PDB file of N, CA and C in Angstrom:
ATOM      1  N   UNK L   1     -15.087 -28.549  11.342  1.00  0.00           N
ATOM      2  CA  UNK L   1     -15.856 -27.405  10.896  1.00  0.00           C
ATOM      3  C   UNK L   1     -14.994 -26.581   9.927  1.00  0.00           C
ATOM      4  N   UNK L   2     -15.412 -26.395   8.873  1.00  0.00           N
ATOM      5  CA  UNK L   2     -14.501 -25.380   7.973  1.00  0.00           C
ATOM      6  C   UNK L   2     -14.209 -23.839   8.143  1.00  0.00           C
ATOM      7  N   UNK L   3     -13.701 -23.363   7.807  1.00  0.00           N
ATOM      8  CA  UNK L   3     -13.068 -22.060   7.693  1.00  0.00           C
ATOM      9  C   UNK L   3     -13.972 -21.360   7.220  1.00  0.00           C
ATOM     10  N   UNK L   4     -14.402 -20.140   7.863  1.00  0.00           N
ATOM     11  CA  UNK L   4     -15.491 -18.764   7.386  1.00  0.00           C
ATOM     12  C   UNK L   4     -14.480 -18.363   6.048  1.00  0.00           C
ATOM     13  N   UNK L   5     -15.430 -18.442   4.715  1.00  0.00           N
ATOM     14  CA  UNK L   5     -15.160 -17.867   3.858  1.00  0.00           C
ATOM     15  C   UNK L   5     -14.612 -16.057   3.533  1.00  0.00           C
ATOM     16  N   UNK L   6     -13.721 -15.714   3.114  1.00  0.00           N
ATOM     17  CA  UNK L   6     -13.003 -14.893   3.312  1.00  0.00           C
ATOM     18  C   UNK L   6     -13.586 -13.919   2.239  1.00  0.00           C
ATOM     19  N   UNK L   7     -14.148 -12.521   2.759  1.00  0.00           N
ATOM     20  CA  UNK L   7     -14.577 -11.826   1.597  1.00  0.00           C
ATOM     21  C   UNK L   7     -13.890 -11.037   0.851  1.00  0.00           C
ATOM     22  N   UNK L   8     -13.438 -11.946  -0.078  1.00  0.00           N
ATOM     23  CA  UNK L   8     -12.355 -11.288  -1.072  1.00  0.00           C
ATOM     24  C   UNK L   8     -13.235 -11.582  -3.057  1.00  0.00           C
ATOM     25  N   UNK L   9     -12.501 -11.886  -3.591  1.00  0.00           N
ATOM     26  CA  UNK L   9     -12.719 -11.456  -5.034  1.00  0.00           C
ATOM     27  C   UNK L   9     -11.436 -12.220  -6.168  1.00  0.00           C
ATOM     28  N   UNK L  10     -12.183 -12.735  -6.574  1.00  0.00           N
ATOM     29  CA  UNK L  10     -10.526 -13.229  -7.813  1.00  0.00           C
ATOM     30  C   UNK L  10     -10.416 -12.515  -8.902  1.00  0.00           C
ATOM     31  N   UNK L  11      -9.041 -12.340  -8.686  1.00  0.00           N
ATOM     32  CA  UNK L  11      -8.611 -11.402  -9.889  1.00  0.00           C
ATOM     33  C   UNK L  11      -8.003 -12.335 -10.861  1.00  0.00           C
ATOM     34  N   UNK L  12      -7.637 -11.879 -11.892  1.00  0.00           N
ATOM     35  CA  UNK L  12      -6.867 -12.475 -12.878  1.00  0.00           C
ATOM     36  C   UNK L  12      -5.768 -11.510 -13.709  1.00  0.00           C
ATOM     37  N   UNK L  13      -4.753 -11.538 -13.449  1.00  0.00           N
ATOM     38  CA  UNK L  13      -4.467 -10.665 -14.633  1.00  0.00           C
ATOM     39  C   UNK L  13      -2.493 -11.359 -14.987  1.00  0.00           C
ATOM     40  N   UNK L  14      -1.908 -11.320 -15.850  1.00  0.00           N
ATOM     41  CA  UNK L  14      -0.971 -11.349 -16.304  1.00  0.00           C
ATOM     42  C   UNK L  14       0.343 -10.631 -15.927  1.00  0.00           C
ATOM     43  N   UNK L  15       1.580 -11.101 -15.535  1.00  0.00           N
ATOM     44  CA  UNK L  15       2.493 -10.214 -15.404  1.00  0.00           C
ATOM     45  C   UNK L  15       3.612 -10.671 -15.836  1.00  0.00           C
ATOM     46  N   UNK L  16       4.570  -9.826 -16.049  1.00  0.00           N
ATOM     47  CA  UNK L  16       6.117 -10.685 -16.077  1.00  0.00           C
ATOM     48  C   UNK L  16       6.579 -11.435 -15.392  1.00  0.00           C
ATOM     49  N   UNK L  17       7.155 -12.455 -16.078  1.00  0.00           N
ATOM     50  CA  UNK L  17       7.381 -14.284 -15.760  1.00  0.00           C
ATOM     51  C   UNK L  17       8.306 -13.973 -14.660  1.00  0.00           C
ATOM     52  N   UNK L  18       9.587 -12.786 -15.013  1.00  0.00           N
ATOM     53  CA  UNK L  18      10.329 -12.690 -13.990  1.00  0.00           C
ATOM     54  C   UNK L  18       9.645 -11.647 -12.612  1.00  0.00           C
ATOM     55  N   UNK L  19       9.051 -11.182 -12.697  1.00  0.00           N
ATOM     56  CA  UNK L  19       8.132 -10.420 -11.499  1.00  0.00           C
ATOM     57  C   UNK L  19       7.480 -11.533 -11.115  1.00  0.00           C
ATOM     58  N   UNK L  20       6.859 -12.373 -11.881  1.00  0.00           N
ATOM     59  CA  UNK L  20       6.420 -14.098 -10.759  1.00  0.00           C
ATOM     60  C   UNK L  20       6.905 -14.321 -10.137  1.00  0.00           C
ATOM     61  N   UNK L  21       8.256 -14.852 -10.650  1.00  0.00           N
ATOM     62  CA  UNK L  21       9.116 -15.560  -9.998  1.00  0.00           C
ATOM     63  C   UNK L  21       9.668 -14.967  -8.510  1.00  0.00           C
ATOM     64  N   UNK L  22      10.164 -13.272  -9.008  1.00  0.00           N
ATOM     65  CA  UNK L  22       9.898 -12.594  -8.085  1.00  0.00           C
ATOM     66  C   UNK L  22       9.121 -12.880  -6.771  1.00  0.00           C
ATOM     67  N   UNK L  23       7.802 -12.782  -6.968  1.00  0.00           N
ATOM     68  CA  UNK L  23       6.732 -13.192  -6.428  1.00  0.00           C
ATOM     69  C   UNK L  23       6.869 -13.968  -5.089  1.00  0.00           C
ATOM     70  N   UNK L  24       6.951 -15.098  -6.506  1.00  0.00           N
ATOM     71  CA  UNK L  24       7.104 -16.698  -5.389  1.00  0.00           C
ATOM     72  C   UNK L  24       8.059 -16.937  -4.740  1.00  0.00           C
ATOM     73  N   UNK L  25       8.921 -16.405  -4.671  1.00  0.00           N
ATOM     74  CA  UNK L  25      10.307 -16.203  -3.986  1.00  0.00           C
ATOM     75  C   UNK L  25       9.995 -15.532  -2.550  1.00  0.00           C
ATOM     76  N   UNK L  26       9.701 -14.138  -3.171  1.00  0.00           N
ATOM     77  CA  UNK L  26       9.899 -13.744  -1.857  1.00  0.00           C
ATOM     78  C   UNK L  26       8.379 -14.639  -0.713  1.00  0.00           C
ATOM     79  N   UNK L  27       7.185 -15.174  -1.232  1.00  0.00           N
ATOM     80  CA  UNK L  27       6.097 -15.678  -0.620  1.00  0.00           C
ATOM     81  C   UNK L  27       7.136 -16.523  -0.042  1.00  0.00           C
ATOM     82  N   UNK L  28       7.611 -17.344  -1.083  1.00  0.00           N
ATOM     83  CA  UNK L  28       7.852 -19.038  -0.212  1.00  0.00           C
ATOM     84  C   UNK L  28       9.104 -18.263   1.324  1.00  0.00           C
ATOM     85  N   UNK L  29       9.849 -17.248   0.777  1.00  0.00           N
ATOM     86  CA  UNK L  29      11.129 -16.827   2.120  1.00  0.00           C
ATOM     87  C   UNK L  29       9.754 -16.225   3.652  1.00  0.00           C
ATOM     88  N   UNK L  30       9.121 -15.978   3.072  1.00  0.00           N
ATOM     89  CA  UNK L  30       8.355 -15.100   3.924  1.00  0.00           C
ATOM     90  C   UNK L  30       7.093 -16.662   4.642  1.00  0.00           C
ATOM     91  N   UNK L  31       7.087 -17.786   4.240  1.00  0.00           N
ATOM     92  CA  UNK L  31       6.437 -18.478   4.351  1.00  0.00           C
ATOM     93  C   UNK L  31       4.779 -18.686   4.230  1.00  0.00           C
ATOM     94  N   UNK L  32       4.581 -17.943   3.090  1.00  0.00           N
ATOM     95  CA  UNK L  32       3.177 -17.097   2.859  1.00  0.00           C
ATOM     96  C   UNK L  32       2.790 -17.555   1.568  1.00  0.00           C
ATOM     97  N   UNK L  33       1.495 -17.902   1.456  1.00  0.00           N
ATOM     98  CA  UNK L  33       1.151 -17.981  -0.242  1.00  0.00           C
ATOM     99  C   UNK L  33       1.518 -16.983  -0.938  1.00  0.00           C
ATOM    100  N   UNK L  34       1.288 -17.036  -2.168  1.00  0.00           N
ATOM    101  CA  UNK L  34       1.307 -15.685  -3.022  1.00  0.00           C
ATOM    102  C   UNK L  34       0.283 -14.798  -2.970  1.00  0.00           C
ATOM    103  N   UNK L  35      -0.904 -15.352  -2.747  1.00  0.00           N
ATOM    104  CA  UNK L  35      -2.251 -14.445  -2.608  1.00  0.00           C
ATOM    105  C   UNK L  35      -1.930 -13.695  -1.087  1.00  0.00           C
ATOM    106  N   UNK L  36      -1.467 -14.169  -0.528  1.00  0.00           N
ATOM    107  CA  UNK L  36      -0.668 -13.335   0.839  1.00  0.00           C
ATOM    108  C   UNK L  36       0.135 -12.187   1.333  1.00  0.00           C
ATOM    109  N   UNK L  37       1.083 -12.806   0.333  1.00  0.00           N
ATOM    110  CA  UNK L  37       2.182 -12.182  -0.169  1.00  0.00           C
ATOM    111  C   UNK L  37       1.651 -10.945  -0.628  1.00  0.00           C
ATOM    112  N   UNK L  38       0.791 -11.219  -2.067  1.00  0.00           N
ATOM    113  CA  UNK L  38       0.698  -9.602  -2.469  1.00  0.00           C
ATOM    114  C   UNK L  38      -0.528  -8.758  -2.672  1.00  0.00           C
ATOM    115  N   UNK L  39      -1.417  -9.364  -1.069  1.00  0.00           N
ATOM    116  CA  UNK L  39      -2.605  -8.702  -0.191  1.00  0.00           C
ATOM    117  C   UNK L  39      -1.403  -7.609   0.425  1.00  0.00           C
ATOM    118  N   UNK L  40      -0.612  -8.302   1.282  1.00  0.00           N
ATOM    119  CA  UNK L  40       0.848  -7.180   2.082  1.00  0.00           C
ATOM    120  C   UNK L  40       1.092  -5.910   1.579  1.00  0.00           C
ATOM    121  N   UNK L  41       1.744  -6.649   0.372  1.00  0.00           N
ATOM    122  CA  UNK L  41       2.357  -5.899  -0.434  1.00  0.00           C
ATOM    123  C   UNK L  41       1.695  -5.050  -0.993  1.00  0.00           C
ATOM    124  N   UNK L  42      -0.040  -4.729  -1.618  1.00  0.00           N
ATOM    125  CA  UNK L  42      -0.406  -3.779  -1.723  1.00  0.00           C
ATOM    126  C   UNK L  42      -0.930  -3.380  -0.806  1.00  0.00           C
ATOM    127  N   UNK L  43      -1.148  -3.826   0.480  1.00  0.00           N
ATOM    128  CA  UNK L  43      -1.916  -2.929   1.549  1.00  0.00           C
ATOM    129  C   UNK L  43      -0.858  -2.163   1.731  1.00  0.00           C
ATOM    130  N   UNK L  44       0.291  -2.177   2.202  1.00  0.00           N
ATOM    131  CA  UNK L  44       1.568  -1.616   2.854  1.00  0.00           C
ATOM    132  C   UNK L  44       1.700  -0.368   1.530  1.00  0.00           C
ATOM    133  N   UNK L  45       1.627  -0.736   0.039  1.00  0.00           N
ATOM    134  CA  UNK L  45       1.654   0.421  -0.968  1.00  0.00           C
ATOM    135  C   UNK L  45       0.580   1.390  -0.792  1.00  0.00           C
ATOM    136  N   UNK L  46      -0.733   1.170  -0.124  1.00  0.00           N
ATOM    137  CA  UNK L  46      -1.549   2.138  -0.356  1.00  0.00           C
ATOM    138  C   UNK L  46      -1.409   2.357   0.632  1.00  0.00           C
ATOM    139  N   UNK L  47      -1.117   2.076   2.137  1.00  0.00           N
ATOM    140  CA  UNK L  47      -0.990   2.956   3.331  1.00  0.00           C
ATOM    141  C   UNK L  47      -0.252   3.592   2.935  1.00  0.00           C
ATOM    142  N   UNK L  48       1.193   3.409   2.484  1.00  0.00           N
ATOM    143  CA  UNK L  48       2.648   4.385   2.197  1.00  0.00           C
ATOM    144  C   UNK L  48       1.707   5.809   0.931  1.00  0.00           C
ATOM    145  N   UNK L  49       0.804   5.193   0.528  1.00  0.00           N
ATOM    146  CA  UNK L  49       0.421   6.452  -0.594  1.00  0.00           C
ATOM    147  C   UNK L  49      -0.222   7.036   0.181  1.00  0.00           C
ATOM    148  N   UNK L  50      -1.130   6.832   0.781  1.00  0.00           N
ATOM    149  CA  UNK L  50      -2.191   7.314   2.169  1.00  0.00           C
ATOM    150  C   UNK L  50      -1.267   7.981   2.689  1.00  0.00           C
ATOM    151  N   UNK L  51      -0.306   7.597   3.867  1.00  0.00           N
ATOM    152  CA  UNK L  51       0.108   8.388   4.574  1.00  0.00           C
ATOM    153  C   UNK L  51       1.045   9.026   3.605  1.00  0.00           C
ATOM    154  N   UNK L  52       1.554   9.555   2.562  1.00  0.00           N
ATOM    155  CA  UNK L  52       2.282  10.178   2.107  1.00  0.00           C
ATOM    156  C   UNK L  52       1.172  11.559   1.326  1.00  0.00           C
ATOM    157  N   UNK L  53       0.154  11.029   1.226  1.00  0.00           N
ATOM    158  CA  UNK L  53      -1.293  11.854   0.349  1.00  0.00           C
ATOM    159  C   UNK L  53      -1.404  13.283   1.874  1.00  0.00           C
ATOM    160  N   UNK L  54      -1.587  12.672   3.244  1.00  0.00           N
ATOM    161  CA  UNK L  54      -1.990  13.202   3.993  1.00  0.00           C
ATOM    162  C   UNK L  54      -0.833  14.143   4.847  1.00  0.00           C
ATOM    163  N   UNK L  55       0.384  13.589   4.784  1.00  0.00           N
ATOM    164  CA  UNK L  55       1.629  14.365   5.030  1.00  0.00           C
ATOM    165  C   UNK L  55       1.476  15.705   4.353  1.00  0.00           C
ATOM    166  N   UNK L  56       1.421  15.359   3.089  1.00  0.00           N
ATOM    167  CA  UNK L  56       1.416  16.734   1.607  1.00  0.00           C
ATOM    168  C   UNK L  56       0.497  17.533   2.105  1.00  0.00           C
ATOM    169  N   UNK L  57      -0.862  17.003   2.686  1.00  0.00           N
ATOM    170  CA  UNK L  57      -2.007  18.175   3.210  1.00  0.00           C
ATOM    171  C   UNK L  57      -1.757  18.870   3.973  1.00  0.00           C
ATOM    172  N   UNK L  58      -0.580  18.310   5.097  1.00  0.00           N
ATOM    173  CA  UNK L  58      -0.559  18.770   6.766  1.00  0.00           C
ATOM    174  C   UNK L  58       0.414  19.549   6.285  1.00  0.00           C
ATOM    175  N   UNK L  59       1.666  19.252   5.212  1.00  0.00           N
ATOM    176  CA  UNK L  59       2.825  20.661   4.972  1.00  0.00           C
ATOM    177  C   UNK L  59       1.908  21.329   4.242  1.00  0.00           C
ATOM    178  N   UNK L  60       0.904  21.342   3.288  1.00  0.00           N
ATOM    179  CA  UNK L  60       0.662  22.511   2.737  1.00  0.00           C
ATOM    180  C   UNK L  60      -0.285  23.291   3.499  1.00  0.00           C
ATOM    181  N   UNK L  61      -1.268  22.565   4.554  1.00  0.00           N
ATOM    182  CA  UNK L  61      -1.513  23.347   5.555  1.00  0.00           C
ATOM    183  C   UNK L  61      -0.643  23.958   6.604  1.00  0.00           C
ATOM    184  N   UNK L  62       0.078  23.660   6.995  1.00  0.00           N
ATOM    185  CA  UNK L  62       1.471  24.759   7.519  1.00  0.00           C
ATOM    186  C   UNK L  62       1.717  25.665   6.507  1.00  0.00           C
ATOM    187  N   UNK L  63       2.655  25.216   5.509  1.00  0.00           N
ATOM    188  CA  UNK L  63       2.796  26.276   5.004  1.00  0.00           C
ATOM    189  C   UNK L  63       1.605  27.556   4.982  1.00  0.00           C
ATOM    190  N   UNK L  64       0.765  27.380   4.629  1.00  0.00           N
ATOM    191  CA  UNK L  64      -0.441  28.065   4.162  1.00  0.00           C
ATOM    192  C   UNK L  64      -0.346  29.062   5.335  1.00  0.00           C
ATOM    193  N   UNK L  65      -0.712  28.280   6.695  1.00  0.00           N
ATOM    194  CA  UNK L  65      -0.499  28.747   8.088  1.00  0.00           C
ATOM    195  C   UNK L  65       0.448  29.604   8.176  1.00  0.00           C
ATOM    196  N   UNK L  66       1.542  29.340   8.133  1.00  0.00           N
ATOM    197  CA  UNK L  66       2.949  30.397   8.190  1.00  0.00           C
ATOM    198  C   UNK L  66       3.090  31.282   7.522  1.00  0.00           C
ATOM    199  N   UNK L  67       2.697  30.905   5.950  1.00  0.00           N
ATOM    200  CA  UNK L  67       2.668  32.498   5.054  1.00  0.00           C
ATOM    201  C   UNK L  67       1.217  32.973   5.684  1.00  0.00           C
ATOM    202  N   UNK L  68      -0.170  32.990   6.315  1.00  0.00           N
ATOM    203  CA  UNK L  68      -0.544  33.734   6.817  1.00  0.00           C
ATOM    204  C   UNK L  68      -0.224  34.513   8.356  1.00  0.00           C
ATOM    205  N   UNK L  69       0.412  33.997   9.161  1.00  0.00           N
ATOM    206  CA  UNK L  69       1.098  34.791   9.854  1.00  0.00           C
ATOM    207  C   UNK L  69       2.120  35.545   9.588  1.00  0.00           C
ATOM    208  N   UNK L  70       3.259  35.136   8.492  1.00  0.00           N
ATOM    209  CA  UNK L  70       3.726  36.271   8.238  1.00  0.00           C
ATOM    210  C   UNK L  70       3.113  37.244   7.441  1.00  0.00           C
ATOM    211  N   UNK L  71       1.900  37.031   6.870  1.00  0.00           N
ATOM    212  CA  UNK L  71       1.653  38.374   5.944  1.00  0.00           C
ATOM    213  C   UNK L  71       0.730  39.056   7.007  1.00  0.00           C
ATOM    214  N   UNK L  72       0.824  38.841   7.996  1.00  0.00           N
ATOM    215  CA  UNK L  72      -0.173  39.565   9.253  1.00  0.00           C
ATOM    216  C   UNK L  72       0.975  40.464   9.929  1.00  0.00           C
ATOM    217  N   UNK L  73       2.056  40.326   9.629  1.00  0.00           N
ATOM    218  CA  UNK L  73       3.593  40.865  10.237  1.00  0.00           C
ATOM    219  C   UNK L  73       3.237  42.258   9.546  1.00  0.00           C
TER     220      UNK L  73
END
């Protein structure tokens, strides 16, 4: 029985020969295709932007918080 088709999308796009190589390097150490490889690699970049987007909200909501208690002083 074959494999449930995976709902993804093909991209195409061009990059530097040495960022390939890059690439395939670290896939083949990691034992992973390349389409694998750099599904990871941008999920792991947009969580790190995510959780770094939502950090910035929670200090500037403190802050916000703290300069209104002190201007209640």
């Amino acid at each position: 029985m074959p494999r449930a088709k995976k709902d993804g999308q093909h991209i195409n796009c061009y990059i530097d020969r040495t960022l390939c190589e890059r690439l395939k390097a670290y896939a083949d150490e990691k034992g992973q295709t390349m389409t694998m490889a750099l599904e990871r690699i941008l999920k792991q970049y947009f969580e790190s932007e995510n959780k770094e987007a939502i950090d910035k909200d929670d200090m500037e909501a403190l802050c916000s918080d703290e300069f209104e208690k002190r201007k209640g002083l």
